[in-house]
């Protein structure tokens, strides 16, 4: 499960006989699956009842936990803080003594008498104003939603685990209104409708607790499209509260994107089914505000603003979902012991976020030019954006040290660099390998070789990966990794672009409507709200409209702009394209200023990545191998 925050700069077969060996803890007197249930038909005060029946314990004391950290968010989530009315009951229905050890952990004495645990779970979406998942920067795709028409079931927010039983099988029953749509890639084993026909309980099977956390669900009034991309079944589930967007309207975008990804990946092992769960946020105070996606091994949960137009949402889906899908390469097929044996309460982290997130982000950027989805200049602009973004973070910090300590200061504030410098690290390795091999090998071929050696069931040793990559490739790759990834020496990108006939050039470059040279042109504070800063005058579009520094942005296209909804509203502005009719109301020195116009392409001055005037045949051949290898 790996994440990409879109607007972060603003803020087996059947139940048995599946062919695998299960390790069952001796703490239980039986090897039956742990029975769990979520009752969505009995919601009270926005809370869902959960029941956990582990079977009979053979030890006196047990500890039950909900995850403190989940894979891929690289931050503390504390899902236990959303649990109320926690009870442990014996076989006669009496309450047993429970000690709440910390936010996420409950110790139960006299566990041999434990029959079941019950508790209520509050969702995260409508309380993100109070911190939500990820504290000050809520990451909604990791969260949960409970409302009359929609339920986002990231199961790590509902179902927990006993310390010694994470490898045990799970059975999950979800009860909901019969007329609800329900989608999940988790293995369905049974479905039973109540006598009055109003509710249906669907039963699912999970081989171990990891599979509970790795298979989200969405229930409610959904719009669902299923289609094939080669040998992969795609299930696209969309919840748009006001029916602004549909699964059908997004199907062609997703199909074209994933068809191109399949072609780019070639013969690498994929998954037979891939689920995309898209929740579109209304932008209200109780709506989710952390936009982006949370990756699971064979699915992704995406949260975007519902107000985005078709072009903007298509572009966002291509950028975000393609990143998540490429995670089937790493960490699904190539991962360390830290990932394989993840500790949800006290995790350790791999040194190689440059690979998990950086190389994945690089693939998501490169495949678009490789497969003809974007022009070369668009690809170069994205690379320049990543260079600018990386330089606004700590460019002289060891990437391996940052990765290993990503939950701690000062490293946690540098996490976003995995999508900036991390992708650029992947690019540099790609160019090195293309040069060394005469254009025949690149970082994709390296990842395929690592995938063939390890695969989803065999982790690599974290401390030996760079040595192993060097042996599989070239000494120059090892030298680069030890200097710029293990070491803290900033990368000289000129030397790499020179190899492929490119150079930095000063001049006029295209500018986004809210983000320019890697930084936003707005800021905010509790007194004024959201306002333009000095750099607005460097954006030709806004300068032509008469915008001034310190102009307070009161509303955009009729939507009031506040600190609370700024991520959603400005996220839509981020996706604006030329030709859109807009109305922006500003406040300047107490007076209202209205900008009502049609967007045109804005420009600013800066460095652009362009082809050199005189390139050699060798440079042209290497560039072609790099871009379309």
XYZ file of C-alpha atoms in Angstrom:
629
model
C 0.000 0.000 0.000
C 1.722 3.080 -1.188
C 0.545 6.631 -1.520
C 0.785 9.632 -3.691
C -0.645 12.940 -2.442
C -1.878 14.860 -5.468
C -1.955 18.337 -3.965
C 0.481 17.872 -1.108
C 2.313 21.117 -1.874
C -0.783 22.853 -0.546
C -0.860 21.359 2.673
C -6.415 -18.358 -4.101
C -9.708 -20.157 -4.877
C -11.771 -21.425 -1.966
C -11.658 -21.294 1.818
C -9.393 -24.332 2.053
C -7.109 -26.022 -0.434
C -5.511 -22.781 -1.688
C -2.132 -24.442 -1.882
C -0.337 -22.408 0.776
C 0.828 -23.345 4.250
C -0.663 -21.324 7.112
C 1.061 -20.776 10.437
C -1.591 -20.970 13.155
C -0.739 -19.608 16.594
C -0.744 -22.025 19.521
C -2.545 -19.321 21.517
C -5.861 -20.655 20.139
C -7.427 -24.031 20.816
C -8.785 -24.171 17.251
C -7.480 -23.450 13.753
C -10.759 -21.946 12.498
C -10.589 -18.435 10.976
C -11.016 -15.433 13.240
C -14.627 -14.357 12.720
C -15.242 -10.640 12.291
C -18.249 -8.555 11.305
C -19.190 -4.968 10.396
C -22.886 -4.053 10.518
C -23.634 -1.156 8.192
C -27.387 -1.631 8.664
C -27.190 -0.660 12.326
C -25.388 2.684 12.226
C -26.030 4.921 15.223
C -24.514 8.365 15.738
C -22.358 7.839 12.631
C -20.688 4.762 14.145
C -20.553 1.190 12.826
C -20.758 -1.819 15.188
C -17.863 -4.283 14.878
C -17.620 -7.755 16.420
C -14.463 -9.881 16.718
C -14.700 -13.600 17.585
C -11.176 -15.045 17.729
C -12.026 -18.522 18.992
C -11.003 -19.907 22.381
C -7.645 -18.723 23.716
C -5.271 -21.002 25.627
C -3.362 -18.148 27.323
C -4.406 -15.883 30.180
C -3.706 -12.436 28.678
C -4.009 -11.179 25.085
C -3.597 -7.800 23.390
C -5.856 -6.568 20.602
C -4.756 -3.656 18.415
C -5.846 -1.448 15.577
C -3.011 -0.171 13.382
C -0.963 2.781 14.549
C 0.682 2.939 11.130
C -0.366 1.354 7.848
C 1.922 0.520 4.982
C 2.420 3.352 2.539
C 1.262 6.386 4.463
C 4.622 6.887 6.201
C 2.907 8.695 9.058
C 1.121 7.855 12.299
C -2.617 7.288 11.779
C -3.737 5.912 15.180
C -6.886 4.140 14.016
C -7.630 3.208 17.613
C -8.692 6.788 18.345
C -11.818 6.230 16.249
C -12.978 3.325 18.452
C -15.641 3.810 21.137
C -17.380 1.548 23.664
C -14.779 -1.248 23.527
C -15.987 -4.370 25.363
C -14.634 -7.863 25.907
C -17.367 -10.417 26.699
C -17.118 -13.897 28.153
C -19.188 -16.898 27.063
C -22.017 -15.884 29.426
C -22.191 -12.346 28.055
C -20.449 -10.744 31.022
C -17.827 -8.051 30.531
C -14.192 -8.961 31.160
C -11.595 -6.569 32.537
C -9.924 -4.543 29.789
C -6.880 -2.286 30.112
C -6.427 0.307 27.365
C -2.642 0.316 27.073
C -2.389 3.120 24.529
C -4.432 4.769 21.773
C -4.539 1.612 19.662
C -4.115 -1.291 22.126
C -6.341 -3.114 24.608
C -5.096 -5.876 26.931
C -7.656 -8.424 28.080
C -7.087 -10.466 31.226
C -8.680 -13.883 31.784
C -8.539 -14.362 28.030
C -9.364 -18.067 28.282
C -12.927 -16.940 29.004
C -13.039 -14.455 26.122
C -15.887 -15.136 23.690
C -15.858 -11.960 21.596
C -14.946 -8.293 21.423
C -17.398 -5.581 20.408
C -16.856 -1.880 19.697
C -18.109 1.034 17.607
C -16.065 2.685 14.862
C -16.417 6.336 13.898
C -15.373 7.320 10.387
C -12.571 9.737 9.588
C -13.892 11.748 6.636
C -16.234 14.041 8.521
C -13.825 14.867 11.357
C -10.723 15.698 9.340
C -11.023 19.262 10.599
C -9.929 17.829 13.959
C -6.817 16.248 12.528
C -8.036 13.103 10.860
C -5.654 10.536 9.461
C -2.117 11.880 9.327
C -2.800 14.603 11.928
C -2.426 18.052 10.334
C -2.444 16.797 6.743
C -5.307 14.299 6.490
C -4.774 11.678 3.831
C -8.312 10.747 2.980
C -7.610 7.679 0.789
C -6.357 5.955 3.959
C -9.491 6.912 5.871
C -13.047 5.664 6.279
C -16.480 6.986 5.420
C -19.855 6.270 6.996
C -22.827 8.054 5.470
C -26.268 7.070 4.304
C -25.363 6.684 0.625
C -21.710 5.650 0.823
C -19.300 3.593 2.903
C -15.558 3.636 2.244
C -14.260 0.582 4.055
C -10.520 0.761 4.388
C -10.648 -2.283 6.619
C -7.607 -1.293 8.690
C -9.938 1.330 10.180
C -12.465 -1.274 11.354
C -10.754 -4.625 11.931
C -7.749 -5.131 14.193
C -5.505 -8.004 15.160
C -4.129 -9.940 18.120
C -0.356 -9.714 18.423
C 0.253 -13.436 17.930
C -2.495 -14.064 15.368
C -1.614 -11.857 12.375
C -0.899 -14.957 10.280
C -4.260 -16.567 11.086
C -7.081 -16.681 8.554
C -9.967 -14.220 8.824
C -13.650 -14.450 7.951
C -15.391 -11.099 7.527
C -19.159 -10.581 7.404
C -20.442 -7.209 6.161
C -24.156 -6.548 6.613
C -25.729 -3.739 4.592
C -28.917 -2.741 2.793
C -29.737 -5.288 0.090
C -30.087 -2.637 -2.625
C -26.568 -1.289 -2.026
C -23.845 -1.837 -4.590
C -20.799 -3.492 -3.038
C -17.345 -3.924 -4.534
C -14.241 -5.622 -3.159
C -11.431 -7.770 -4.472
C -11.425 -9.766 -1.213
C -12.514 -13.357 -1.830
C -16.281 -13.648 -1.446
C -17.443 -16.970 0.010
C -21.133 -16.505 0.778
C -24.076 -14.103 0.680
C -27.288 -14.324 2.716
C -30.355 -12.069 2.654
C -32.526 -11.487 5.716
C -36.056 -12.890 5.865
C -37.586 -9.465 5.248
C -35.239 -8.903 2.304
C -33.986 -5.569 3.639
C -30.394 -6.527 4.465
C -27.795 -8.842 2.982
C -24.726 -10.210 4.747
C -21.766 -10.877 2.474
C -18.994 -13.129 3.784
C -15.369 -12.736 2.739
C -12.213 -14.746 3.371
C -8.714 -13.379 4.048
C -5.675 -15.677 4.323
C -4.092 -13.422 6.986
C -4.464 -9.995 8.573
C -2.382 -8.377 5.834
C -5.093 -9.342 3.324
C -7.689 -7.583 5.494
C -5.671 -4.360 5.336
C -4.810 -4.846 1.657
C -8.358 -5.171 0.286
C -10.558 -2.092 0.708
C -14.269 -2.117 -0.042
C -16.867 0.396 -1.145
C -20.582 0.030 -0.385
C -23.556 2.244 -1.204
C -25.129 3.900 -4.216
C -22.180 3.455 -6.530
C -21.595 3.641 -10.247
C -19.566 0.594 -11.312
C -17.975 -0.370 -14.620
C -16.122 -3.639 -15.255
C -13.925 -4.134 -18.330
C -10.886 -6.038 -19.543
C -7.464 -4.588 -20.295
C -5.621 -7.526 -21.797
C -5.747 -10.269 -19.201
C -6.599 -7.898 -16.312
C -10.178 -7.350 -15.174
C -10.625 -3.711 -14.152
C -13.396 -2.830 -11.699
C -13.986 0.950 -11.512
C -16.280 2.027 -8.658
C -17.254 5.697 -8.487
C -19.165 7.631 -5.830
C -20.135 11.114 -7.002
C -22.600 12.622 -4.468
C -24.169 14.944 -7.044
C -23.717 12.628 -10.030
C -21.234 15.001 -11.633
C -19.016 12.164 -12.863
C -19.763 8.523 -13.682
C -17.755 5.352 -14.070
C -18.840 5.278 -17.704
C -17.482 8.785 -18.364
C -14.106 7.777 -16.867
C -13.926 4.294 -18.391
C -12.205 5.352 -21.629
C -9.585 7.377 -19.732
C -8.777 4.472 -17.426
C -8.790 1.956 -20.285
C -6.407 4.014 -22.437
C -4.103 4.639 -19.475
C -3.935 1.032 -18.304
C -3.606 -0.337 -21.823
C -0.569 1.926 -22.248
C 0.827 0.809 -18.888
C 0.444 -2.840 -19.825
C 2.262 -2.197 -23.104
C 5.031 -0.339 -21.288
C 5.506 -3.063 -18.672
C 5.608 -5.835 -21.271
C 6.005 -9.330 -19.884
C 6.191 -8.453 -16.203
C 3.771 -10.435 -14.042
C 0.557 -8.543 -13.354
C -2.614 -9.246 -11.408
C -5.793 -10.890 -12.773
C -8.000 -8.174 -11.229
C -7.429 -4.544 -10.336
C -9.963 -2.395 -8.440
C -10.151 1.406 -8.508
C -12.362 3.036 -5.866
C -12.976 6.720 -6.616
C -14.634 8.926 -4.001
C -15.448 12.445 -5.202
C -15.547 15.025 -2.432
C -18.186 17.772 -2.365
C -15.815 20.205 -0.647
C -18.044 20.765 2.391
C -16.700 21.195 5.918
C -17.427 17.521 6.637
C -16.046 16.289 3.308
C -12.619 14.646 2.906
C -9.831 17.070 2.047
C -6.714 14.954 1.603
C -6.627 14.276 -2.133
C -4.602 11.607 -3.861
C -4.549 7.820 -3.701
C -3.633 4.977 -1.367
C -2.131 1.972 -3.107
C -2.881 -1.621 -2.235
C -1.348 -4.563 -4.024
C -4.255 -5.054 -6.442
C -6.354 -1.941 -5.918
C -6.239 1.745 -5.128
C -8.515 4.153 -3.249
C -8.665 7.608 -4.854
C -10.159 10.808 -3.424
C -10.530 13.854 -5.689
C -12.740 16.980 -5.728
C -16.131 16.397 -7.364
C -15.992 19.918 -8.801
C -13.148 19.058 -11.201
C -14.133 19.267 -14.845
C -13.795 16.271 -17.177
C -10.386 17.269 -18.536
C -8.970 17.908 -15.078
C -10.229 14.691 -13.552
C -9.002 12.718 -16.569
C -5.528 14.222 -16.159
C -5.520 13.589 -12.412
C -6.673 9.997 -12.813
C -3.911 9.373 -15.356
C -1.205 10.809 -13.116
C -2.379 9.375 -9.806
C -3.811 5.979 -10.720
C -0.961 5.163 -13.092
C 1.456 5.707 -10.203
C -0.542 3.365 -8.002
C -0.853 0.676 -10.674
C 2.911 0.658 -11.202
C 3.258 -0.465 -7.595
C 2.569 -3.985 -8.885
C 6.288 -3.827 -9.787
C 7.491 -2.518 -6.452
C 6.737 -3.226 -3.674
C 4.402 -6.041 -4.806
C 7.130 -7.966 -6.625
C 10.248 -6.351 -5.126
C 10.279 -5.470 -1.429
C 12.353 -5.705 1.733
C 11.795 -7.594 4.972
C 10.445 -4.392 6.567
C 7.557 -4.467 4.100
C 7.066 -8.249 4.088
C 6.879 -8.525 7.901
C 5.268 -5.161 8.587
C 4.619 -4.224 12.225
C 1.465 -2.073 12.357
C 2.200 -0.869 15.894
C 5.938 -0.227 15.886
C 7.129 -0.430 12.290
C 10.630 -0.247 10.891
C 11.100 1.220 7.440
C 13.193 0.264 4.452
C 16.065 2.458 3.294
C 14.794 2.293 -0.255
C 11.853 4.665 -0.649
C 13.767 5.980 -3.669
C 12.775 2.680 -5.310
C 9.301 2.014 -3.879
C 7.968 5.498 -4.485
C 10.586 7.269 -6.590
C 11.029 4.663 -9.318
C 7.266 4.088 -9.338
C 6.662 7.812 -9.849
C 9.300 7.836 -12.586
C 7.533 4.985 -14.399
C 4.229 6.875 -14.104
C 5.860 9.908 -15.729
C 7.980 8.169 -18.375
C 5.361 5.728 -19.678
C 3.191 8.621 -20.863
C 5.810 9.832 -23.346
C 6.960 6.272 -24.112
C 3.418 5.319 -25.152
C 2.571 8.595 -26.904
C 0.070 9.890 -24.327
C 1.979 13.188 -23.991
C 4.477 15.165 -26.063
C 8.172 15.287 -25.230
C 7.907 18.908 -24.067
C 5.224 17.912 -21.554
C 7.491 15.190 -20.192
C 10.394 17.643 -19.940
C 8.155 20.125 -18.104
C 7.235 17.473 -15.544
C 10.886 16.608 -15.023
C 11.690 20.301 -14.525
C 8.850 20.532 -12.023
C 10.376 17.687 -10.062
C 13.805 19.324 -10.104
C 12.297 22.588 -8.832
C 10.291 20.712 -6.199
C 13.292 18.723 -4.978
C 15.325 21.893 -4.517
C 12.635 23.365 -2.278
C 13.235 20.423 0.039
C 16.542 19.279 1.539
C 18.588 18.283 -1.498
C 21.617 17.414 0.643
C 20.078 14.711 2.839
C 20.910 11.026 2.539
C 17.880 9.401 0.952
C 18.465 6.077 2.707
C 18.718 7.726 6.123
C 15.575 9.771 5.431
C 13.675 6.649 4.354
C 14.722 4.601 7.357
C 13.649 7.369 9.744
C 10.617 8.701 7.867
C 8.404 8.940 10.988
C 10.923 11.100 12.853
C 11.976 14.739 12.636
C 13.630 16.177 10.631
C 13.172 13.388 8.101
C 9.359 13.182 8.056
C 9.115 16.711 6.630
C 11.186 15.545 3.645
C 8.917 12.635 2.720
C 7.420 14.432 -0.287
C 10.840 14.354 -1.900
C 10.295 10.677 -2.701
C 8.014 11.878 -5.528
C 10.431 14.597 -6.625
C 14.080 13.607 -6.147
C 13.096 9.944 -5.847
C 11.735 10.006 -9.398
C 14.841 11.856 -10.588
C 17.046 9.166 -9.021
C 15.148 6.623 -11.118
C 15.686 8.787 -14.210
C 19.439 9.035 -13.649
C 19.820 5.274 -13.163
C 17.791 4.774 -16.334
C 20.090 7.042 -18.362
C 23.227 5.420 -16.899
C 21.992 1.941 -17.796
C 20.938 3.014 -21.303
C 24.375 4.502 -21.901
C 26.274 1.526 -20.492
C 24.226 -1.017 -22.478
C 24.089 0.797 -25.792
C 20.412 1.582 -25.221
C 19.367 -2.021 -24.513
C 18.830 -1.941 -20.736
C 17.147 0.533 -18.436
C 15.674 0.706 -14.966
C 12.538 -1.153 -16.088
C 14.644 -4.134 -17.134
C 16.446 -3.944 -13.764
C 13.134 -4.046 -11.899
C 12.016 -7.017 -14.002
C 15.226 -8.868 -13.104
C 14.715 -8.116 -9.401
C 11.083 -9.213 -9.679
C 12.101 -12.512 -11.267
C 14.651 -13.113 -8.510
C 12.378 -12.248 -5.580
C 8.681 -11.936 -6.399
C 5.865 -11.237 -3.986
C 6.760 -14.014 -1.507
C 10.514 -13.477 -1.042
C 11.839 -10.237 0.484
C 15.315 -8.895 -0.134
C 17.767 -7.897 2.620
C 17.614 -4.125 2.954
C 21.322 -3.568 3.613
C 22.400 -5.653 0.614
C 20.169 -4.185 -2.123
C 22.577 -1.577 -3.505
C 25.430 -4.084 -3.595
C 23.121 -6.492 -5.404
C 21.928 -3.878 -7.913
C 25.536 -2.958 -8.654
C 26.398 -6.596 -9.346
C 23.345 -6.925 -11.632
C 24.114 -3.731 -13.558
C 27.301 -1.643 -13.772
C 29.858 -0.135 -11.374
C 28.653 3.323 -12.475
C 25.181 2.562 -11.093
C 26.661 1.567 -7.750
C 28.822 4.685 -7.690
C 25.763 6.868 -8.369
C 23.689 5.187 -5.643
C 26.441 5.362 -3.031
C 27.191 9.010 -3.854
C 23.698 10.469 -4.266
C 21.303 8.076 -2.495
C 23.307 6.649 0.398
C 25.493 9.757 0.350
C 24.226 13.313 0.584
C 25.794 14.865 -2.512
C 23.179 16.707 -4.656
C 22.800 15.392 -8.202
C 24.235 17.408 -11.094
C 21.386 16.879 -13.548
C 23.229 18.748 -16.327
C 25.661 15.861 -16.703
C 22.820 13.409 -17.307
C 20.835 15.604 -19.690
C 23.995 16.331 -21.660
C 24.291 12.595 -22.423
C 20.865 12.671 -24.144
C 21.315 15.966 -25.980
C 19.338 18.191 -23.621
C 20.211 21.352 -21.717
C 18.714 23.918 -19.363
C 17.704 27.133 -21.102
C 16.426 30.410 -19.656
C 13.263 31.774 -21.174
C 9.485 31.769 -21.160
C 7.941 28.614 -19.677
C 4.331 27.566 -19.251
C 2.874 28.324 -15.827
C 0.136 26.544 -13.919
C -2.720 28.664 -12.555
C -1.806 28.035 -8.902
C 1.629 26.365 -8.883
C 4.664 27.969 -10.503
C 8.282 26.789 -10.602
C 7.374 24.145 -8.046
C 5.763 26.506 -5.520
C 2.230 27.859 -4.967
C 1.469 31.495 -5.745
C -0.884 31.698 -2.749
C -0.533 31.498 0.984
C -2.915 31.556 3.923
C -3.351 32.584 7.535
C -6.235 32.500 10.064
C -6.871 36.241 9.735
C -7.045 36.712 5.981
C -7.671 33.210 4.715
C -6.178 32.450 1.281
C -4.382 35.247 -0.591
C -2.037 35.809 -3.527
C 1.658 36.350 -2.789
C 4.286 38.362 -4.701
C 4.912 35.643 -7.288
C 1.403 36.154 -8.722
C 2.902 39.057 -10.695
C 5.318 36.618 -12.358
C 2.387 34.631 -13.773
C 1.321 36.305 -17.029
C -2.282 35.091 -16.827
C -2.995 36.554 -13.396
C -0.972 39.692 -14.105
C -3.081 40.339 -17.213
C -6.220 39.942 -15.089
C -4.969 42.599 -12.658
C -4.402 40.314 -9.669
C -2.148 41.797 -6.983
C -0.095 40.406 -4.081
C -2.166 40.235 -0.871
C -5.458 40.047 -2.788
C -7.662 37.797 -0.638
C -9.396 35.083 -2.655
C -13.008 35.100 -1.448
C -14.597 32.712 -3.950
C -13.852 30.776 -7.139
C -16.694 29.931 -9.512
C -19.229 30.550 -6.762
C -17.469 28.438 -4.115
C -16.329 30.316 -1.020
C -12.622 29.771 -0.360
C -11.647 29.040 3.249
C -8.645 27.540 4.978
C -10.731 24.411 5.511
C -11.654 23.810 1.858
C -8.601 25.393 0.212
C -7.084 22.012 -0.658
C -10.210 21.065 -2.589
C -10.814 24.395 -4.317
C -7.188 25.091 -5.207
C -6.811 21.499 -6.268
C -9.397 22.202 -8.933
C -7.549 25.361 -9.987
C -4.403 23.250 -10.293
C -6.203 21.259 -12.975
C -7.544 24.200 -14.994
C -6.873 24.178 -18.745
C -7.001 27.076 -21.246
C -10.520 27.821 -22.501
C -12.356 27.546 -19.188
C -14.804 30.256 -18.115
C -14.032 31.394 -14.569
C -15.210 33.936 -12.018
C -12.886 34.790 -9.141
C -13.928 37.235 -6.420
C -11.099 38.979 -4.595
C -10.929 41.429 -1.707
C -8.414 44.272 -2.019
C -8.186 46.900 0.708
C -11.753 46.098 1.751
C -13.145 46.393 -1.768
C -14.470 43.588 -3.951
C -12.616 42.890 -7.183
C -14.146 40.460 -9.674
C -12.166 38.637 -12.358
C -14.542 37.137 -14.916
C -12.774 35.746 -17.951
C -11.787 32.702 -20.002
C -8.496 31.107 -19.078
C -5.540 31.382 -21.437
C -2.137 29.769 -21.094
C -0.035 31.644 -18.573
C 3.742 31.964 -18.704
C 6.592 32.859 -16.417
C 10.325 33.169 -16.755
C 12.516 30.329 -15.661
C 14.621 27.422 -16.763
C 13.266 24.939 -19.256
C 14.647 21.623 -20.434
C 15.203 21.731 -24.178
C 17.081 19.909 -26.898
C 20.518 21.332 -27.614
C 20.965 23.188 -30.905
C 23.661 20.799 -32.099
C 23.336 17.215 -30.948
C 25.406 14.226 -31.947
C 24.027 11.030 -33.421
C 25.005 9.183 -30.254
C 23.092 11.673 -28.078
C 20.001 11.397 -30.278
C 20.098 7.588 -30.194
C 20.523 7.547 -26.421
C 17.658 10.026 -25.960
C 15.391 7.894 -28.154
C 16.309 4.747 -26.198
C 15.622 6.603 -22.940
C 12.240 8.041 -23.957
C 10.948 5.121 -26.006
C 13.243 2.233 -25.126
